Amino acid sequence: MKDEILYRVQKNFPLVIKPFEHIAKELNTTEDAVIKILQEEKENNIIRQTSAIFDTKRLGYKSSLVAFEIDADKIDDAVIILNSHPGISHNYERNHKYNIWFTIAISPESKSNLEDTIELLSKLTKASDYILLPTLKLFKISVKLDTTNKQDKKEKVEKKKFKNIELTPYHYKIIKEAQNDIAIVSEPFKGIIEKLDITYDEFFQALQDFQDAGVMRRFACILNHRKAGFGANAMVAWDIEEGAEGERIGEIAASFSAVSHCYLRPKYPTWNYNLFTMIHGKTKEDTQAVIESIQKEITYKSNMPLYSSREFKKIRIKYFSDEFKQWEEKYIK
């Protein structure tokens, strides 16, 4: 039952007054049982956070994947600087010449642009070289770890059409609260609606509007991959054709359930890979099996599995917080 519950809360989290009661009815158990299991998994650090997951770019932030080449004796100092940036949510050491990989987002109110911020970070960290890898085409972003070992190996990735929304101060207040981790209690949203002085219906309608507009990708529990038993997670980079053929290949790769992220990114003279697939496996054998399955279905020139040897940072960005301004006041003169 625990595995079924953990898989369920990673999907479309029920946006109702008593979400755990809703889940309990689906799984033919009790609300108390669901809450007890999830509270235990939170205490065990298997559940990292339960919150709204917002789309960085649709909130006006500029973002990119970045790879730095940093000498081994400079990594520890470099990590302190990189991790201090509130827009860096993921930061790993990987098995490549480009050994430090991180994602960064820049606030729409920033006094610097993305490229200049990366250049500044490269100087502060004494990086020998770096490449900027923004998303050219997004095929999939949805982390759902198969804790049940019962899910299909392939899944249909829906192409969504989003509605337009003009974000107002009212919306921003809700975003600031909905991005925070909720407590695993019977009515987890009660504190939010009381703080904002709105009704449950108003809160849930706003979240639905965010989702319809692509501003919110989903509301879900995020698991700690390694603690949940998924210790062999590889970012696999592929050298594939560009243009329409590349997009067709990307769609095929994204259809594998073990692939949580799938993007097209630019190539460089020092980096000849343009399709990125993040694959989650419990063992390297599991991950390799997924890679081999993808290999059988796509046309590619070469690929490179990049395993993370160290995880330096993995958080959710706090949107519209003062931390961005404070960082820039410290480092940008």
mmCIF file of C-alpha atoms in Angstrom:
data_model
loop_
_atom_site.group_PDB
_atom_site.id
_atom_site.type_symbol
_atom_site.label_atom_id
_atom_site.label_comp_id
_atom_site.label_asym_id
_atom_site.label_seq_id
_atom_site.Cartn_x
_atom_site.Cartn_y
_atom_site.Cartn_z
ATOM 1 C CA MET A 1 0.000 0.000 0.000
ATOM 2 C CA LYS A 2 2.839 2.409 0.822
ATOM 3 C CA ASP A 3 4.272 2.162 -2.697
ATOM 4 C CA GLU A 4 0.858 2.776 -4.281
ATOM 5 C CA ILE A 5 0.329 5.849 -2.107
ATOM 6 C CA LEU A 6 3.767 7.250 -2.936
ATOM 7 C CA TYR A 7 3.140 6.825 -6.647
ATOM 8 C CA ARG A 8 -0.342 8.353 -6.373
ATOM 9 C CA VAL A 9 0.790 11.564 -4.652
ATOM 10 C CA GLN A 10 3.374 12.227 -7.374
ATOM 11 C CA LYS A 11 0.603 12.490 -9.972
ATOM 12 C CA ASN A 12 -2.360 14.858 -10.042
ATOM 13 C CA PHE A 13 -2.628 15.682 -6.344
ATOM 14 C CA PRO A 14 -6.293 16.176 -5.378
ATOM 15 C CA LEU A 15 -7.023 19.877 -5.001
ATOM 16 C CA VAL A 16 -9.830 19.450 -2.495
ATOM 17 C CA ILE A 17 -10.312 20.356 1.172
ATOM 18 C CA LYS A 18 -9.275 16.859 2.339
ATOM 19 C CA PRO A 19 -6.910 15.493 -0.341
ATOM 20 C CA PHE A 20 -5.713 12.512 1.701
ATOM 21 C CA GLU A 21 -9.268 11.380 2.309
ATOM 22 C CA HIS A 22 -9.784 11.592 -1.476
ATOM 23 C CA ILE A 23 -6.696 9.433 -2.076
ATOM 24 C CA ALA A 24 -7.798 6.958 0.589
ATOM 25 C CA LYS A 25 -11.131 6.406 -1.152
ATOM 26 C CA GLU A 26 -9.334 5.796 -4.471
ATOM 27 C CA LEU A 27 -7.034 3.199 -2.891
ATOM 28 C CA ASN A 28 -9.696 1.605 -0.677
ATOM 29 C CA THR A 29 -8.078 2.527 2.621
ATOM 30 C CA THR A 30 -8.544 5.195 5.323
ATOM 31 C CA GLU A 31 -7.481 8.824 5.520
ATOM 32 C CA ASP A 32 -5.619 8.109 8.770
ATOM 33 C CA ALA A 33 -3.644 5.322 7.089
ATOM 34 C CA VAL A 34 -2.644 7.544 4.159
ATOM 35 C CA ILE A 35 -1.614 10.406 6.435
ATOM 36 C CA LYS A 36 0.366 8.085 8.743
ATOM 37 C CA ILE A 37 2.314 6.592 5.831
ATOM 38 C CA LEU A 38 3.052 9.967 4.235
ATOM 39 C CA GLN A 39 4.084 11.537 7.557
ATOM 40 C CA GLU A 40 6.510 8.652 8.104
ATOM 41 C CA GLU A 41 7.930 9.019 4.599
ATOM 42 C CA LYS A 42 8.334 12.768 5.183
ATOM 43 C CA GLU A 43 10.204 12.098 8.429
ATOM 44 C CA ASN A 44 12.388 9.575 6.598
ATOM 45 C CA ASN A 45 13.180 12.288 3.995
ATOM 46 C CA ILE A 46 11.711 10.155 1.210
ATOM 47 C CA ILE A 47 9.162 12.892 0.529
ATOM 48 C CA ARG A 48 11.111 16.059 -0.200
ATOM 49 C CA GLN A 49 8.212 18.490 -0.653
ATOM 50 C CA THR A 50 4.508 18.688 -1.459
ATOM 51 C CA SER A 51 3.554 21.869 -3.263
ATOM 52 C CA ALA A 52 2.592 23.550 -6.498
ATOM 53 C CA ILE A 53 5.240 23.123 -9.193
ATOM 54 C CA PHE A 54 5.369 26.274 -11.276
ATOM 55 C CA ASP A 55 6.762 26.790 -14.759
ATOM 56 C CA THR A 56 9.795 29.050 -14.447
ATOM 57 C CA LYS A 57 9.535 30.674 -17.861
ATOM 58 C CA ARG A 58 5.800 31.326 -17.658
ATOM 59 C CA LEU A 59 6.448 33.277 -14.472
ATOM 60 C CA GLY A 60 8.793 35.539 -16.444
ATOM 61 C CA TYR A 61 12.096 34.026 -15.287
ATOM 62 C CA LYS A 62 14.944 33.301 -17.734
ATOM 63 C CA SER A 63 16.485 29.885 -17.177
ATOM 64 C CA SER A 64 19.010 27.427 -18.540
ATOM 65 C CA LEU A 65 21.011 24.304 -17.884
ATOM 66 C CA VAL A 66 24.699 25.199 -17.536
ATOM 67 C CA ALA A 67 27.863 23.086 -17.481
ATOM 68 C CA PHE A 68 31.113 24.379 -15.952
ATOM 69 C CA GLU A 69 34.584 22.907 -16.212
ATOM 70 C CA ILE A 70 36.194 23.410 -12.814
ATOM 71 C CA ASP A 71 39.504 22.030 -11.559
ATOM 72 C CA ALA A 72 39.065 19.386 -8.870
ATOM 73 C CA ASP A 73 40.826 21.460 -6.205
ATOM 74 C CA LYS A 74 38.489 24.411 -6.843
ATOM 75 C CA ILE A 75 35.172 22.528 -6.741
ATOM 76 C CA ASP A 76 34.400 22.923 -3.028
ATOM 77 C CA ASP A 77 34.824 26.707 -3.109
ATOM 78 C CA ALA A 78 32.936 26.935 -6.408
ATOM 79 C CA VAL A 79 29.980 24.988 -5.015
ATOM 80 C CA ILE A 80 29.613 27.423 -2.103
ATOM 81 C CA ILE A 81 29.336 30.325 -4.568
ATOM 82 C CA LEU A 82 26.976 28.519 -6.945
ATOM 83 C CA ASN A 83 24.714 27.233 -4.195
ATOM 84 C CA SER A 84 24.390 30.746 -2.777
ATOM 85 C CA HIS A 85 22.457 31.837 -5.878
ATOM 86 C CA PRO A 86 18.716 31.479 -5.120
ATOM 87 C CA GLY A 87 17.952 30.692 -8.774
ATOM 88 C CA ILE A 88 20.204 27.622 -8.831
ATOM 89 C CA SER A 89 17.882 24.775 -7.925
ATOM 90 C CA HIS A 90 19.907 21.723 -9.022
ATOM 91 C CA ASN A 91 23.691 21.374 -8.864
ATOM 92 C CA TYR A 92 25.619 18.150 -9.500
ATOM 93 C CA GLU A 93 29.075 16.833 -10.216
ATOM 94 C CA ARG A 94 29.009 14.568 -13.283
ATOM 95 C CA ASN A 95 31.481 12.275 -15.044
ATOM 96 C CA HIS A 96 32.744 14.558 -17.824
ATOM 97 C CA LYS A 97 35.253 17.286 -18.627
ATOM 98 C CA TYR A 98 32.341 19.588 -17.944
ATOM 99 C CA ASN A 99 32.029 18.336 -14.407
ATOM 100 C CA ILE A 100 29.660 20.793 -12.668
ATOM 101 C CA TRP A 101 26.103 20.876 -14.005
ATOM 102 C CA PHE A 102 23.434 23.193 -12.662
ATOM 103 C CA THR A 103 20.117 24.779 -13.581
ATOM 104 C CA ILE A 104 19.692 28.490 -13.010
ATOM 105 C CA ALA A 105 16.803 30.931 -13.230
ATOM 106 C CA ILE A 106 17.048 34.733 -13.265
ATOM 107 C CA SER A 107 14.287 36.887 -11.827
ATOM 108 C CA PRO A 108 12.292 39.098 -14.218
ATOM 109 C CA GLU A 109 13.294 41.978 -11.921
ATOM 110 C CA SER A 110 17.014 41.188 -12.186
ATOM 111 C CA LYS A 111 19.422 43.994 -13.031
ATOM 112 C CA SER A 112 21.519 41.473 -14.964
ATOM 113 C CA ASN A 113 20.637 39.101 -17.814
ATOM 114 C CA LEU A 114 21.128 35.351 -17.856
ATOM 115 C CA GLU A 115 24.289 35.355 -19.994
ATOM 116 C CA ASP A 116 26.027 38.026 -17.899
ATOM 117 C CA THR A 117 25.115 36.231 -14.673
ATOM 118 C CA ILE A 118 26.637 32.976 -15.974
ATOM 119 C CA GLU A 119 29.785 34.822 -17.033
ATOM 120 C CA LEU A 120 30.031 36.382 -13.564
ATOM 121 C CA LEU A 121 29.596 32.983 -11.907
ATOM 122 C CA SER A 122 32.287 31.491 -14.147
ATOM 123 C CA LYS A 123 34.725 34.163 -12.960
ATOM 124 C CA LEU A 124 33.762 33.845 -9.303
ATOM 125 C CA THR A 125 34.198 30.061 -9.426
ATOM 126 C CA LYS A 126 37.362 30.197 -11.584
ATOM 127 C CA ALA A 127 35.783 27.918 -14.192
ATOM 128 C CA SER A 128 38.124 26.961 -17.050
ATOM 129 C CA ASP A 129 35.266 26.787 -19.554
ATOM 130 C CA TYR A 130 31.480 26.627 -19.665
ATOM 131 C CA ILE A 131 28.546 26.027 -21.991
ATOM 132 C CA LEU A 132 25.070 27.496 -21.773
ATOM 133 C CA LEU A 133 22.361 24.959 -22.669
ATOM 134 C CA PRO A 134 18.939 26.648 -22.807
ATOM 135 C CA THR A 135 15.852 24.688 -23.820
ATOM 136 C CA LEU A 136 15.181 24.859 -27.561
ATOM 137 C CA LYS A 137 12.307 22.384 -27.443
ATOM 138 C CA LEU A 138 10.607 20.833 -24.426
ATOM 139 C CA PHE A 139 9.130 17.369 -24.920
ATOM 140 C CA LYS A 140 8.531 16.349 -21.335
ATOM 141 C CA ILE A 141 9.051 17.418 -17.751
ATOM 142 C CA SER A 142 7.307 15.228 -15.201
ATOM 143 C CA VAL A 143 9.055 13.343 -12.420
ATOM 144 C CA LYS A 144 7.011 10.320 -11.328
ATOM 145 C CA LEU A 145 9.185 7.609 -9.781
ATOM 146 C CA ASP A 146 7.638 4.177 -10.234
ATOM 147 C CA THR A 147 7.624 3.057 -6.615
ATOM 148 C CA THR A 148 5.182 0.243 -7.475
ATOM 149 C CA ASN A 149 7.182 -1.522 -10.216
ATOM 150 C CA LYS A 150 3.806 -2.000 -11.920
ATOM 151 C CA GLN A 151 3.644 0.927 -14.327
ATOM 152 C CA ASP A 152 3.897 0.648 -18.097
ATOM 153 C CA LYS A 153 7.319 1.190 -19.669
ATOM 154 C CA LYS A 154 5.842 3.635 -22.167
ATOM 155 C CA GLU A 155 3.355 6.456 -21.712
ATOM 156 C CA LYS A 156 1.547 8.949 -23.885
ATOM 157 C CA VAL A 157 2.896 12.477 -23.554
ATOM 158 C CA GLU A 158 0.052 14.882 -24.174
ATOM 159 C CA LYS A 159 0.583 18.071 -26.142
ATOM 160 C CA LYS A 160 -1.307 20.672 -24.174
ATOM 161 C CA LYS A 161 -2.829 23.875 -25.443
ATOM 162 C CA PHE A 162 -2.668 26.535 -22.778
ATOM 163 C CA LYS A 163 -5.059 29.368 -22.124
ATOM 164 C CA ASN A 164 -3.894 32.943 -21.713
ATOM 165 C CA ILE A 165 -3.776 34.432 -18.243
ATOM 166 C CA GLU A 166 -2.749 37.875 -17.049
ATOM 167 C CA LEU A 167 -1.166 37.492 -13.648
ATOM 168 C CA THR A 168 -2.329 40.058 -11.096
ATOM 169 C CA PRO A 169 -1.148 40.934 -7.559
ATOM 170 C CA TYR A 170 -3.881 38.556 -6.340
ATOM 171 C CA HIS A 171 -2.308 35.725 -8.331
ATOM 172 C CA TYR A 172 1.199 36.500 -7.099
ATOM 173 C CA LYS A 173 0.050 36.273 -3.479
ATOM 174 C CA ILE A 174 -1.341 32.803 -4.153
ATOM 175 C CA ILE A 175 1.811 31.708 -6.013
ATOM 176 C CA LYS A 176 4.009 32.775 -3.088
ATOM 177 C CA GLU A 177 1.988 30.579 -0.723
ATOM 178 C CA ALA A 178 1.235 27.622 -3.024
ATOM 179 C CA GLN A 179 4.953 27.078 -3.730
ATOM 180 C CA ASN A 180 5.567 26.280 -0.046
ATOM 181 C CA ASP A 181 5.611 22.756 1.364
ATOM 182 C CA ILE A 182 2.252 21.769 2.829
ATOM 183 C CA ALA A 183 1.871 19.802 6.053
ATOM 184 C CA ILE A 184 0.676 16.215 5.852
ATOM 185 C CA VAL A 185 -2.551 16.791 7.790
ATOM 186 C CA SER A 186 -6.236 16.309 7.050
ATOM 187 C CA GLU A 187 -6.796 19.882 5.790
ATOM 188 C CA PRO A 188 -3.343 20.961 4.516
ATOM 189 C CA PHE A 189 -4.559 24.078 2.667
ATOM 190 C CA LYS A 190 -6.393 25.605 5.626
ATOM 191 C CA GLY A 191 -3.487 27.803 6.702
ATOM 192 C CA ILE A 192 -3.071 29.202 3.181
ATOM 193 C CA ILE A 193 -6.669 30.263 2.709
ATOM 194 C CA GLU A 194 -6.782 31.783 6.195
ATOM 195 C CA LYS A 195 -3.587 33.750 5.556
ATOM 196 C CA LEU A 196 -4.825 34.969 2.169
ATOM 197 C CA ASP A 197 -8.376 35.503 3.461
ATOM 198 C CA ILE A 198 -9.941 33.671 0.524
ATOM 199 C CA THR A 199 -12.241 30.656 0.239
ATOM 200 C CA TYR A 200 -11.237 27.131 -0.653
ATOM 201 C CA ASP A 201 -13.115 27.500 -3.939
ATOM 202 C CA GLU A 202 -11.197 30.670 -4.810
ATOM 203 C CA PHE A 203 -7.878 29.004 -3.996
ATOM 204 C CA PHE A 204 -8.572 25.842 -5.993
ATOM 205 C CA GLN A 205 -9.938 27.868 -8.914
ATOM 206 C CA ALA A 206 -6.752 29.946 -9.018
ATOM 207 C CA LEU A 207 -4.619 26.780 -9.088
ATOM 208 C CA GLN A 208 -6.787 25.370 -11.871
ATOM 209 C CA ASP A 209 -6.409 28.621 -13.816
ATOM 210 C CA PHE A 210 -2.629 28.427 -13.335
ATOM 211 C CA GLN A 211 -2.616 24.855 -14.646
ATOM 212 C CA ASP A 212 -4.832 25.687 -17.626
ATOM 213 C CA ALA A 213 -2.420 28.493 -18.529
ATOM 214 C CA GLY A 214 0.717 26.365 -18.027
ATOM 215 C CA VAL A 215 1.857 28.609 -15.188
ATOM 216 C CA MET A 216 1.590 25.638 -12.814
ATOM 217 C CA ARG A 217 2.722 22.291 -14.202
ATOM 218 C CA ARG A 218 1.048 20.345 -11.421
ATOM 219 C CA PHE A 219 0.577 20.063 -7.663
ATOM 220 C CA ALA A 220 2.450 17.035 -6.357
ATOM 221 C CA CYS A 221 4.712 15.325 -3.873
ATOM 222 C CA ILE A 222 8.350 15.356 -4.932
ATOM 223 C CA LEU A 223 10.384 12.399 -3.709
ATOM 224 C CA ASN A 224 14.032 12.320 -2.753
ATOM 225 C CA HIS A 225 15.252 10.026 -5.553
ATOM 226 C CA ARG A 226 18.091 8.380 -3.685
ATOM 227 C CA LYS A 227 16.164 7.942 -0.439
ATOM 228 C CA ALA A 228 13.291 6.417 -2.432
ATOM 229 C CA GLY A 229 15.667 3.811 -3.853
ATOM 230 C CA PHE A 230 16.391 5.418 -7.229
ATOM 231 C CA GLY A 231 20.150 5.787 -6.912
ATOM 232 C CA ALA A 232 21.184 5.364 -10.558
ATOM 233 C CA ASN A 233 19.904 8.497 -12.241
ATOM 234 C CA ALA A 234 21.589 9.430 -15.497
ATOM 235 C CA MET A 235 21.344 12.486 -17.666
ATOM 236 C CA VAL A 236 21.793 10.887 -21.080
ATOM 237 C CA ALA A 237 22.868 13.216 -23.875
ATOM 238 C CA TRP A 238 22.320 12.185 -27.498
ATOM 239 C CA ASP A 239 23.746 13.436 -30.776
ATOM 240 C CA ILE A 240 20.765 13.445 -33.122
ATOM 241 C CA GLU A 241 19.604 15.216 -36.271
ATOM 242 C CA GLU A 242 18.183 18.695 -35.902
ATOM 243 C CA GLY A 243 14.956 20.048 -37.366
ATOM 244 C CA ALA A 244 11.772 18.019 -37.860
ATOM 245 C CA GLU A 245 13.560 14.670 -37.536
ATOM 246 C CA GLY A 246 15.074 15.737 -34.216
ATOM 247 C CA GLU A 247 11.648 16.668 -32.912
ATOM 248 C CA ARG A 248 10.243 13.278 -33.937
ATOM 249 C CA ILE A 249 13.123 11.545 -32.133
ATOM 250 C CA GLY A 250 12.586 13.670 -29.037
ATOM 251 C CA GLU A 251 8.929 12.674 -28.877
ATOM 252 C CA ILE A 252 9.866 8.985 -29.021
ATOM 253 C CA ALA A 253 12.436 9.348 -26.219
ATOM 254 C CA ALA A 254 9.949 11.262 -24.074
ATOM 255 C CA SER A 255 7.416 8.426 -24.319
ATOM 256 C CA PHE A 256 9.489 6.204 -22.002
ATOM 257 C CA SER A 257 8.065 6.327 -18.485
ATOM 258 C CA ALA A 258 11.521 6.256 -16.875
ATOM 259 C CA VAL A 259 12.393 9.482 -18.731
ATOM 260 C CA SER A 260 11.328 12.405 -16.547
ATOM 261 C CA HIS A 261 12.851 15.266 -18.563
ATOM 262 C CA CYS A 262 13.395 15.443 -22.314
ATOM 263 C CA TYR A 263 14.700 18.526 -24.146
ATOM 264 C CA LEU A 264 16.474 19.695 -27.274
ATOM 265 C CA ARG A 265 19.403 21.987 -26.468
ATOM 266 C CA PRO A 266 22.147 23.651 -28.566
ATOM 267 C CA LYS A 267 25.394 22.000 -29.671
ATOM 268 C CA TYR A 268 28.891 23.496 -29.287
ATOM 269 C CA PRO A 269 32.298 22.685 -30.809
ATOM 270 C CA THR A 270 33.183 21.178 -27.409
ATOM 271 C CA TRP A 271 29.782 19.521 -26.891
ATOM 272 C CA ASN A 272 28.131 17.677 -29.750
ATOM 273 C CA TYR A 273 24.973 16.448 -28.005
ATOM 274 C CA ASN A 274 21.597 18.125 -28.405
ATOM 275 C CA LEU A 275 18.929 15.767 -26.990
ATOM 276 C CA PHE A 276 18.833 15.411 -23.208
ATOM 277 C CA THR A 277 16.912 12.666 -21.403
ATOM 278 C CA MET A 278 16.880 12.352 -17.626
ATOM 279 C CA ILE A 279 16.446 8.680 -16.734
ATOM 280 C CA HIS A 280 15.674 7.355 -13.240
ATOM 281 C CA GLY A 281 16.602 3.829 -12.240
ATOM 282 C CA LYS A 282 17.063 1.885 -9.040
ATOM 283 C CA THR A 283 20.285 0.376 -10.378
ATOM 284 C CA LYS A 284 22.679 1.196 -13.207
ATOM 285 C CA GLU A 285 21.408 -1.968 -14.885
ATOM 286 C CA ASP A 286 17.865 -0.579 -14.806
ATOM 287 C CA THR A 287 19.026 2.723 -16.263
ATOM 288 C CA GLN A 288 21.120 1.006 -18.918
ATOM 289 C CA ALA A 289 18.135 -1.131 -19.921
ATOM 290 C CA VAL A 290 16.097 2.023 -20.557
ATOM 291 C CA ILE A 291 18.953 3.549 -22.570
ATOM 292 C CA GLU A 292 19.159 0.401 -24.694
ATOM 293 C CA SER A 293 15.391 0.430 -25.243
ATOM 294 C CA ILE A 294 15.556 4.023 -26.465
ATOM 295 C CA GLN A 295 18.521 3.162 -28.697
ATOM 296 C CA LYS A 296 16.413 0.558 -30.469
ATOM 297 C CA GLU A 297 13.707 3.075 -31.350
ATOM 298 C CA ILE A 298 15.594 6.194 -32.397
ATOM 299 C CA THR A 299 18.247 7.163 -34.916
ATOM 300 C CA TYR A 300 21.285 8.730 -33.255
ATOM 301 C CA LYS A 301 25.010 9.195 -33.906
ATOM 302 C CA SER A 302 26.251 8.692 -30.346
ATOM 303 C CA ASN A 303 25.141 9.102 -26.750
ATOM 304 C CA MET A 304 26.717 9.800 -23.380
ATOM 305 C CA PRO A 305 25.215 8.773 -20.012
ATOM 306 C CA LEU A 306 26.269 11.319 -17.383
ATOM 307 C CA TYR A 307 25.817 9.936 -13.885
ATOM 308 C CA SER A 308 25.885 12.290 -10.905
ATOM 309 C CA SER A 309 28.742 11.471 -8.561
ATOM 310 C CA ARG A 310 27.774 14.163 -6.058
ATOM 311 C CA GLU A 311 24.579 16.134 -5.422
ATOM 312 C CA PHE A 312 25.350 19.609 -4.156
ATOM 313 C CA LYS A 313 21.907 21.175 -4.253
ATOM 314 C CA LYS A 314 18.365 20.168 -5.062
ATOM 315 C CA ILE A 315 15.599 22.534 -4.044
ATOM 316 C CA ARG A 316 12.534 24.239 -5.469
ATOM 317 C CA ILE A 317 13.059 27.883 -6.385
ATOM 318 C CA LYS A 318 11.291 30.408 -4.161
ATOM 319 C CA TYR A 319 9.684 32.633 -6.756
ATOM 320 C CA PHE A 320 9.318 36.361 -6.132
ATOM 321 C CA SER A 321 11.441 36.241 -2.987
ATOM 322 C CA ASP A 322 13.878 38.936 -1.858
ATOM 323 C CA GLU A 323 16.766 36.450 -2.027
ATOM 324 C CA PHE A 324 17.409 37.234 -5.710
ATOM 325 C CA LYS A 325 17.807 40.961 -5.030
ATOM 326 C CA GLN A 326 20.032 40.306 -2.013
ATOM 327 C CA TRP A 327 22.342 38.028 -4.037
ATOM 328 C CA GLU A 328 22.720 40.610 -6.769
ATOM 329 C CA GLU A 329 23.413 43.387 -4.262
ATOM 330 C CA LYS A 330 26.268 41.271 -2.927
ATOM 331 C CA TYR A 331 27.847 40.147 -6.207
ATOM 332 C CA ILE A 332 26.816 42.591 -8.952
ATOM 333 C CA LYS A 333 28.458 45.971 -8.582
#
